PDB file of C-alpha atoms in Angstrom:
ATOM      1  CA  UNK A   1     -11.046 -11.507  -3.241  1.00 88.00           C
ATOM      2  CA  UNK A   2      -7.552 -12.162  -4.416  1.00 87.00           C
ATOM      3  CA  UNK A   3      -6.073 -11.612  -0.950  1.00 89.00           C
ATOM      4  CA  UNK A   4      -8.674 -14.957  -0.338  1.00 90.00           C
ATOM      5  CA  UNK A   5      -7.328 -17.045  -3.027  1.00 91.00           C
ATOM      6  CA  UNK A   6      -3.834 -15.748  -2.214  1.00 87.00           C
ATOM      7  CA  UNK A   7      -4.073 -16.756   1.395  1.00 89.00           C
ATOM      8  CA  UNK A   8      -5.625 -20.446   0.650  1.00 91.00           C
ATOM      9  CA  UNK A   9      -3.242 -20.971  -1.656  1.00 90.00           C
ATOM     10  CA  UNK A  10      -0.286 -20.254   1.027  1.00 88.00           C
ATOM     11  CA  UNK A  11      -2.237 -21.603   3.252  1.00 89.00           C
ATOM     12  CA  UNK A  12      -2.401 -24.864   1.833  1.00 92.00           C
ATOM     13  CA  UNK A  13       1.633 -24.841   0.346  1.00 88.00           C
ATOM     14  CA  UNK A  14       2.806 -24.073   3.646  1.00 87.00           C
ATOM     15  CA  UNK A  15       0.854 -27.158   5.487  1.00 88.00           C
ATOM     16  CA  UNK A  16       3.204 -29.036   2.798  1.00 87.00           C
ATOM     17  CA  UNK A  17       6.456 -26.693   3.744  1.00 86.00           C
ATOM     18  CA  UNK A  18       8.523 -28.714   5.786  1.00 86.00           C
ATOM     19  CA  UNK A  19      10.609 -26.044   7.765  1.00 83.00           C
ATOM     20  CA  UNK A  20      13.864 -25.495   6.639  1.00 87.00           C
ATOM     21  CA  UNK A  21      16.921 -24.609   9.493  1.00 82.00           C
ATOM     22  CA  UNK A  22      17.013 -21.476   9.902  1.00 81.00           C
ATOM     23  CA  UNK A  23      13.117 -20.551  10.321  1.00 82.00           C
ATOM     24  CA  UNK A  24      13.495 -23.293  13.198  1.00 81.00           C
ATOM     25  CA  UNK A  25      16.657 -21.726  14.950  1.00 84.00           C
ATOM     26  CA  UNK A  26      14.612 -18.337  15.258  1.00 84.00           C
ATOM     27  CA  UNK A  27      11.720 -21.080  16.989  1.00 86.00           C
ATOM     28  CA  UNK A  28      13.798 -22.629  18.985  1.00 85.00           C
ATOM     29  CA  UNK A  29      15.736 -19.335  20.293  1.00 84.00           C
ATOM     30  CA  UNK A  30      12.333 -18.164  21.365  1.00 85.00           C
ATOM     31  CA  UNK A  31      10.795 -21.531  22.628  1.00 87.00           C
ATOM     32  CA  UNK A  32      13.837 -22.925  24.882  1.00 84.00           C
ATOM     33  CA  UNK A  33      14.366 -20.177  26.825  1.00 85.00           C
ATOM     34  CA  UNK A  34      12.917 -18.391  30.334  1.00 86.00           C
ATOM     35  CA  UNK A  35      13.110 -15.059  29.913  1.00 87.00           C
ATOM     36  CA  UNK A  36      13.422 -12.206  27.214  1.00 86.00           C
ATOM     37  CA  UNK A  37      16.786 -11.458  28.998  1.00 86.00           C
ATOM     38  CA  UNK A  38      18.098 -14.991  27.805  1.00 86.00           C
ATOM     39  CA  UNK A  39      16.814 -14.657  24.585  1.00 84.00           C
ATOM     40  CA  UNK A  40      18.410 -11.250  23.983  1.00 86.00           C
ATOM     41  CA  UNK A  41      21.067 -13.002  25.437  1.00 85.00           C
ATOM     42  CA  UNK A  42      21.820 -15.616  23.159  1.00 82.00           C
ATOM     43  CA  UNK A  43      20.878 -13.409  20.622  1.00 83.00           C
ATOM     44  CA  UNK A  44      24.095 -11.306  20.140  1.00 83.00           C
ATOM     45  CA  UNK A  45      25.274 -14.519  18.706  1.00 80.00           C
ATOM     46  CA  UNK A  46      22.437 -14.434  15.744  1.00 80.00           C
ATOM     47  CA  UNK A  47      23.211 -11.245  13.883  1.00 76.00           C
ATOM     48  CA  UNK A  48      19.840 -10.092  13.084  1.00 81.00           C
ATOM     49  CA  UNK A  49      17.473  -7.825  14.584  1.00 84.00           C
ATOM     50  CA  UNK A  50      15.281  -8.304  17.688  1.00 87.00           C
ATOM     51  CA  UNK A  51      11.724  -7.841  16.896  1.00 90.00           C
ATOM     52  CA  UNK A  52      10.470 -10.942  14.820  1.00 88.00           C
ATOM     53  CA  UNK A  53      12.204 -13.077  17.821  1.00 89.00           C
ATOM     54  CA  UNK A  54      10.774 -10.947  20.353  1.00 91.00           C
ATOM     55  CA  UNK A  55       7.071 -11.738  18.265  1.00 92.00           C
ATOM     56  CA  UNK A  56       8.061 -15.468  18.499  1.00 91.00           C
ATOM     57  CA  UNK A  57       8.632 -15.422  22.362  1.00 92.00           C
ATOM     58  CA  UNK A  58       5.474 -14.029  22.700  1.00 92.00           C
ATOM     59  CA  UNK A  59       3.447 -16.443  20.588  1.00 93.00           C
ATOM     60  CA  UNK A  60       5.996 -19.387  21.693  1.00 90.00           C
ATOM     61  CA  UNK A  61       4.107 -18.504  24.650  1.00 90.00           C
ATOM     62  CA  UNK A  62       0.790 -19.292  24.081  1.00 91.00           C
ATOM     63  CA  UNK A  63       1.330 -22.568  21.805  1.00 88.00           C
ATOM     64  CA  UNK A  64       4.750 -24.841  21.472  1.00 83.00           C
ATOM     65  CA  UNK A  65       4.097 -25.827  17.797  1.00 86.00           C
ATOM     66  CA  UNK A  66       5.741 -24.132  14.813  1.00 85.00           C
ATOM     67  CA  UNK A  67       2.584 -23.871  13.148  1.00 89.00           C
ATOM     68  CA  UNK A  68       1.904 -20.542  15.467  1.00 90.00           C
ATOM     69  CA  UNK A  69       4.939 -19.169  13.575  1.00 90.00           C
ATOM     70  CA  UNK A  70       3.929 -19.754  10.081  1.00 91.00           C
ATOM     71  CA  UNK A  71       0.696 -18.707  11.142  1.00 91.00           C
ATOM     72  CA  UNK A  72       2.448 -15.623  12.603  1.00 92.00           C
ATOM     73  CA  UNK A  73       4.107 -15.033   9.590  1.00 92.00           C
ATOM     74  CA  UNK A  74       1.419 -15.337   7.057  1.00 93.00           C
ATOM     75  CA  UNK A  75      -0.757 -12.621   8.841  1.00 94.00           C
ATOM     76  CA  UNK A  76       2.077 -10.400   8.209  1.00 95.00           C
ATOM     77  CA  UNK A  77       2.199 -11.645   4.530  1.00 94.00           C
ATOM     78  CA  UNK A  78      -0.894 -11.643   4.161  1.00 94.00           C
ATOM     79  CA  UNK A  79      -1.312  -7.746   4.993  1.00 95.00           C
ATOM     80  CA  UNK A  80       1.301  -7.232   2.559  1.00 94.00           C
ATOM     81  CA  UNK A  81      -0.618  -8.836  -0.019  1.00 94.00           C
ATOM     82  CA  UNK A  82      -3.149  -6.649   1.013  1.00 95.00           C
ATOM     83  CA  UNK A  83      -1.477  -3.533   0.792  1.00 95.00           C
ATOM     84  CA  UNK A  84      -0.363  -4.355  -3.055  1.00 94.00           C
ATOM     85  CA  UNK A  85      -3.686  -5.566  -4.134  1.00 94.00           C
ATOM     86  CA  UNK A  86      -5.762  -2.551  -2.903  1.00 93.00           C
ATOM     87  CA  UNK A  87      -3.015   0.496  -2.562  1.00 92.00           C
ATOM     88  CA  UNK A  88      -0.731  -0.035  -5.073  1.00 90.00           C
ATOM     89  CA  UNK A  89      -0.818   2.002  -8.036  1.00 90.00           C
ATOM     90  CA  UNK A  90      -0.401  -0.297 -10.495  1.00 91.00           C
ATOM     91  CA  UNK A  91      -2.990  -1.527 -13.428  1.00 92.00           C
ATOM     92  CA  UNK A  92      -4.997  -3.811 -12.112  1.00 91.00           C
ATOM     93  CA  UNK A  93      -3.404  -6.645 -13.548  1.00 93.00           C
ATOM     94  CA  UNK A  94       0.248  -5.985 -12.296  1.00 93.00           C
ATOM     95  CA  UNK A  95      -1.378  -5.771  -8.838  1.00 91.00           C
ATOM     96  CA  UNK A  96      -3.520  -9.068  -9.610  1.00 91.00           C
ATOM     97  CA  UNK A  97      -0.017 -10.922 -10.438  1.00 93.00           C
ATOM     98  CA  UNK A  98       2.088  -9.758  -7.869  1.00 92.00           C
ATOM     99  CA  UNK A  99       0.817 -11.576  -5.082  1.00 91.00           C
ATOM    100  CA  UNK A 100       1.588 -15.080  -7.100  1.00 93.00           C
ATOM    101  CA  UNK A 101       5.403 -13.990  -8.092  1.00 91.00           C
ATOM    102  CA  UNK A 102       7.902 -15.733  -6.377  1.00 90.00           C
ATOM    103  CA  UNK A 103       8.643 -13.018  -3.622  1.00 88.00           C
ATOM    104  CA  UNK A 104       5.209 -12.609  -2.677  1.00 88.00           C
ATOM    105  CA  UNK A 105       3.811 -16.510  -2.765  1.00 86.00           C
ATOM    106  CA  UNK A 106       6.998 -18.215  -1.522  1.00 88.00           C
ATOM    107  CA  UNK A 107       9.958 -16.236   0.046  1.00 85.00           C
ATOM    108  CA  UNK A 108       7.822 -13.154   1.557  1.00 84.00           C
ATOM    109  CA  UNK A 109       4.571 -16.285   2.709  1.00 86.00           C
ATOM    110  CA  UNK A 110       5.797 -19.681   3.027  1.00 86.00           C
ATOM    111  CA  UNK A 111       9.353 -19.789   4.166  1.00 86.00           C
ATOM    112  CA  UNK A 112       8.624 -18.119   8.205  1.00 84.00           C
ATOM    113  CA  UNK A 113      11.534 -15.592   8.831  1.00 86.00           C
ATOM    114  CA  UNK A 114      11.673 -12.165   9.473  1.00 88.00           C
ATOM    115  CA  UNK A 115      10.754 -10.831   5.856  1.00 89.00           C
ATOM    116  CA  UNK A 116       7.600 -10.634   5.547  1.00 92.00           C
ATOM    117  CA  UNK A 117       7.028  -8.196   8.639  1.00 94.00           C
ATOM    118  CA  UNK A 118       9.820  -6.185   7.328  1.00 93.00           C
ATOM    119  CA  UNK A 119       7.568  -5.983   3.946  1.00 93.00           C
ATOM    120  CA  UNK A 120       4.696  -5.100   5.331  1.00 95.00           C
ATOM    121  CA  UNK A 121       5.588  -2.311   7.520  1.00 95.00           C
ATOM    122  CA  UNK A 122       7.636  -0.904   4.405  1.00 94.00           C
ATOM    123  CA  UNK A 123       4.687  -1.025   2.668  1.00 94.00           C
ATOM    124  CA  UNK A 124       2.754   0.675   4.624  1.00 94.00           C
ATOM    125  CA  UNK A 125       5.258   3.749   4.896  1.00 92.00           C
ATOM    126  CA  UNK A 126       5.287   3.450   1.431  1.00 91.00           C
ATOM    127  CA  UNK A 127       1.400   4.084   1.278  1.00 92.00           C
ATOM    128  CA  UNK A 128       1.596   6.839   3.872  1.00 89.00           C
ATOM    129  CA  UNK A 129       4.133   8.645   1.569  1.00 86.00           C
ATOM    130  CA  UNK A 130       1.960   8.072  -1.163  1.00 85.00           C
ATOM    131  CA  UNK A 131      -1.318   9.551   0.403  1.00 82.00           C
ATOM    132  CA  UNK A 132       0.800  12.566   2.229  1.00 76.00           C
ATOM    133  CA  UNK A 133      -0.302  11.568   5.909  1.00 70.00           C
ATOM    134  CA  UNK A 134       0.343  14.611   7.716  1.00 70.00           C
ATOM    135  CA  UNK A 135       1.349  13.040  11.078  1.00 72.00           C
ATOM    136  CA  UNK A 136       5.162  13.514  10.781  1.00 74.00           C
ATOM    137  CA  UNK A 137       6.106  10.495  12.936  1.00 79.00           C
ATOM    138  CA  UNK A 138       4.109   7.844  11.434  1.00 85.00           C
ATOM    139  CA  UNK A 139       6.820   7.192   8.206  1.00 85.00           C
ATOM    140  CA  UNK A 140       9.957   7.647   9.942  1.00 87.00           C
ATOM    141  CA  UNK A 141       8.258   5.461  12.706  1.00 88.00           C
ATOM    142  CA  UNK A 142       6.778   2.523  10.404  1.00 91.00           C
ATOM    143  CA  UNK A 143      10.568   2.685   8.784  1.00 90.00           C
ATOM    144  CA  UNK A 144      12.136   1.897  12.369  1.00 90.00           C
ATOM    145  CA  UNK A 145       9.743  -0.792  12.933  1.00 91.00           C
ATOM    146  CA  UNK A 146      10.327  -2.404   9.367  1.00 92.00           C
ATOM    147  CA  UNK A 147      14.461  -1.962  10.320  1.00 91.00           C
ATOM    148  CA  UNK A 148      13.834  -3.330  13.812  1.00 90.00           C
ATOM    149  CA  UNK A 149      12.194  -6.576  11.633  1.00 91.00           C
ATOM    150  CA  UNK A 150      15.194  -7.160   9.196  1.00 88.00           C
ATOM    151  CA  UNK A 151      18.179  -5.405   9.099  1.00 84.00           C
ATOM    152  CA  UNK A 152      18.297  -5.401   5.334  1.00 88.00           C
ATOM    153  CA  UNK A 153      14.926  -3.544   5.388  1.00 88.00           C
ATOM    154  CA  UNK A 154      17.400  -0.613   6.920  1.00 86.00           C
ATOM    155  CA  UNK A 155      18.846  -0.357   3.357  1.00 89.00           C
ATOM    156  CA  UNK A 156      15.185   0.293   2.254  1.00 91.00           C
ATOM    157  CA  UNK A 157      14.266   2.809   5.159  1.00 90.00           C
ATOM    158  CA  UNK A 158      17.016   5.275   5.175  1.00 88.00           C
ATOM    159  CA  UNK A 159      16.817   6.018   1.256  1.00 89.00           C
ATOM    160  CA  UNK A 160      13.352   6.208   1.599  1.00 89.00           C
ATOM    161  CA  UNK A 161      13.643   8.196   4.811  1.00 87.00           C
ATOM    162  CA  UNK A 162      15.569  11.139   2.915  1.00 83.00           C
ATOM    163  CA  UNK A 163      13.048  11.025   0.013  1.00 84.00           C
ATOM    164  CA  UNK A 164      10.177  11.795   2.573  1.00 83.00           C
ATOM    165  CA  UNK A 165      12.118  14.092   4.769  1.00 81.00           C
ATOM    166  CA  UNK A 166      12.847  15.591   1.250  1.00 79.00           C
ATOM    167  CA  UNK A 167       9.548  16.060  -0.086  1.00 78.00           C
ATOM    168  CA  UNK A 168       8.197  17.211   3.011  1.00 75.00           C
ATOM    169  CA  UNK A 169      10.723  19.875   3.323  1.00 67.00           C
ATOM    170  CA  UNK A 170       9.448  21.157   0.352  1.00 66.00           C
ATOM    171  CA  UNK A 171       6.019  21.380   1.095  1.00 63.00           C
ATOM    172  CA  UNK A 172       5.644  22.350   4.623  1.00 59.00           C
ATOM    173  CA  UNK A 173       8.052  21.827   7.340  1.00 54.00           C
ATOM    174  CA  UNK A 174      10.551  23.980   8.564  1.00 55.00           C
ATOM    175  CA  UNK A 175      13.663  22.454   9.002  1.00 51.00           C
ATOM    176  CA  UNK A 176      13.866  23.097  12.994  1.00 51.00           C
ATOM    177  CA  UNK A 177      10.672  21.079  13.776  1.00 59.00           C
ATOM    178  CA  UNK A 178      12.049  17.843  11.869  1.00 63.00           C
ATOM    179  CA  UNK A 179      14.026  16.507  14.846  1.00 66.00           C
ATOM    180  CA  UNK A 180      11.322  14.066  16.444  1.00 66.00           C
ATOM    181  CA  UNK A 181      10.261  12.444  13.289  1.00 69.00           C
ATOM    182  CA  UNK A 182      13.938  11.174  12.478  1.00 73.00           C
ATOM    183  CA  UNK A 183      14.118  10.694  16.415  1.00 73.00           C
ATOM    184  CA  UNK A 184      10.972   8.165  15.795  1.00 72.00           C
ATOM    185  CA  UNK A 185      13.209   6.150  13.443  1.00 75.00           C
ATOM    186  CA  UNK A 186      16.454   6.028  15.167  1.00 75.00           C
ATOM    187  CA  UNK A 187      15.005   5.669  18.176  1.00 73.00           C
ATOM    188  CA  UNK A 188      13.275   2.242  16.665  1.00 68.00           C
TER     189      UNK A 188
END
């Protein structure tokens, strides 16, 4: 229920978000072009990472008007809202305020860059460290993606790379088989 009230409240502050400069540069590099080659092109100019623009492309296909980014966007948010609301373990109230702080309702929901995928799929590596998934390339995987969003979110994934590498070390795997789950993240 408060994912709902979260996401009609974005929903509606965003129809009032006028979009600022840079969310439209990342539309416009993925709506004026041809080709994914041109856009990689002209991104070596941009200085961030590929994904969310690659995302754009893709939905810059289908409709012309911003409004498919920000809607783009707050899916993303919105599973991060999600994620803290049900999975967090936080009392209930911290996890019922959270989604209104200023991160979560306006940078990480209304304004439509890459941050809010970054969050999300930090998150959820987060909540596969927390319930011990066994699959050993889903963290370092979700931790590439996240990177491959924002590069800032690289400054998250490696510490918390090491942590899990750490505490799985301890538990169960030998040292020789950990090569393909860090090859999952740099690979990403």
């Amino acid at each position: 229920g408060i994912t709902g009230v979260w996401l009609l409240v974005s929903m509606f502050v965003m129809s009032k978000h006028e979009i600022w400069l840079d969310e439209a540069q990342h539309w416009l590099l993925a709506t004026d072009i041809n080709s994914l080659g041109d856009m990689f092109r002209n991104m070596r100019y941009e200085g961030h990472a590929p994904l969310w623009n690659v995302l754009l492309f893709c939905v810059s296909r289908i409709s012309d008007a911003h409004v498919s980014m920000q809607a783009l966007h707050l899916l993303f948010a919105t599973g991060s809202v999600f994620v803290v609301v049900r999975y967090a373990p936080f009392a209930l109230w911290v996890r019922l305020i959270i989604p209104f702080t200023y991160f979560f309702g306006f940078e990480y929901a209304i304004i439509a860059r890459n941050y809010a995928p970054a969050v999300l799929f930090v998150l959820l590596a987060c909540l596969c460290i927390r319930n011990d998934n066994k699959k050993l390339f889903v963290v370092p995987l979700l931790l590439g993606i996240a990177t491959l969003f924002h590069t800032y979110a690289g400054l998250v994934a490696l510490p918390m790379l090491f942590y899990w590498y750490r505490g799985k070390r301890k538990k169960d795997i030998e040292t020789h088989n950990f090569f393909l789950p860090f090859l999952s993240f740099v690979v990403a």
